[in-house]
CSV table of C-alpha atoms in Angstrom, one decimal:
chain,number,residue,atom,x,y,z
A,1,MET,CA,-14.4,183.5,-44.2
A,2,SER,CA,-10.9,184.6,-43.8
A,3,VAL,CA,-9.3,187.8,-45.1
A,4,VAL,CA,-7.4,185.9,-47.7
A,5,ASP,CA,-10.6,184.2,-49.0
A,6,THR,CA,-12.3,187.6,-49.1
A,7,LEU,CA,-9.4,189.1,-51.1
A,8,ARG,CA,-9.3,186.1,-53.4
A,9,ASP,CA,-13.0,186.5,-54.1
A,10,HIS,CA,-12.7,190.2,-54.7
A,11,VAL,CA,-9.8,189.7,-57.2
A,12,ARG,CA,-11.6,186.9,-59.0
A,13,ASP,CA,-14.7,189.1,-59.4
A,14,HIS,CA,-12.9,192.3,-60.5
A,15,LYS,CA,-9.8,190.9,-62.3
A,16,GLN,CA,-10.4,192.7,-65.6
A,17,GLY,CA,-11.1,196.1,-64.1
A,18,MET,CA,-8.1,195.9,-61.8
A,19,PHE,CA,-5.8,195.1,-64.7
A,20,VAL,CA,-7.2,198.1,-66.7
A,21,ASP,CA,-6.7,200.4,-63.7
A,22,LEU,CA,-3.1,199.2,-63.3
A,23,VAL,CA,-2.3,199.7,-66.9
A,24,PHE,CA,-3.8,203.2,-66.9
A,25,ALA,CA,-1.8,204.1,-63.7
A,26,ILE,CA,1.4,202.8,-65.1
A,27,ALA,CA,0.9,204.7,-68.4
A,28,TRP,CA,0.0,208.0,-66.6
A,29,VAL,CA,2.9,207.9,-64.3
A,30,THR,CA,5.3,207.0,-67.1
A,31,ALA,CA,4.0,209.8,-69.4
A,32,VAL,CA,4.2,212.4,-66.7
A,33,SER,CA,7.7,211.3,-65.6
A,34,VAL,CA,9.0,211.4,-69.1
A,35,ILE,CA,7.5,214.8,-69.8
A,36,PHE,CA,8.8,216.4,-66.6
A,37,ASP,CA,12.2,214.9,-67.1
A,38,LEU,CA,12.4,216.6,-70.4
A,39,LEU,CA,11.0,219.9,-69.2
A,40,SER,CA,12.7,220.3,-65.9
A,41,ALA,CA,9.6,221.8,-64.4
A,42,PRO,CA,9.1,222.6,-60.7
A,43,GLN,CA,8.5,219.7,-58.3
A,44,TRP,CA,5.0,221.0,-57.2
A,45,ALA,CA,3.9,221.0,-60.9
A,46,TYR,CA,5.0,217.4,-61.2
A,47,TYR,CA,3.0,216.3,-58.2
A,48,LEU,CA,0.0,218.3,-59.3
A,49,THR,CA,0.1,216.6,-62.7
A,50,LEU,CA,0.4,213.2,-61.1
A,51,ALA,CA,-2.6,213.9,-58.9
A,52,SER,CA,-4.6,215.1,-61.9
A,53,GLY,CA,-4.4,211.5,-63.1
A,54,VAL,CA,-7.4,210.7,-60.9
A,55,VAL,CA,-9.5,213.3,-62.8
A,56,ALA,CA,-8.0,212.0,-66.1
A,57,TYR,CA,-8.9,208.4,-65.2
A,58,TYR,CA,-12.5,209.2,-64.4
A,59,GLY,CA,-12.8,211.5,-67.4
A,60,PHE,CA,-11.4,208.9,-69.8
A,61,PHE,CA,-13.6,206.1,-68.7
A,62,TRP,CA,-16.7,208.3,-68.5
A,63,SER,CA,-16.2,209.4,-72.1
A,64,LEU,CA,-15.5,205.8,-73.2
A,65,GLU,CA,-18.7,204.7,-71.5
A,66,LEU,CA,-20.6,207.5,-73.3
A,67,ALA,CA,-19.1,206.6,-76.7
A,68,MET,CA,-20.0,202.9,-76.2
A,69,GLU,CA,-23.6,203.8,-75.3
A,70,GLN,CA,-24.0,205.9,-78.5
A,71,GLN,CA,-23.0,203.0,-80.8
């Protein structure tokens, strides 16, 4: 099996999750960029806030999973 076939299978299996991940990443970077353009905050704070998107991602989907289990 070639690398292309492996990638094609992976995308086929995880298409929905990959799309959700992409939408979350675009929304996070857009929101952080807009906020920091308005605030004129230091560059290190901008990068720290961008990096905290990883924590925000896992926190958001973890709480979403808990909410769905409670229903």
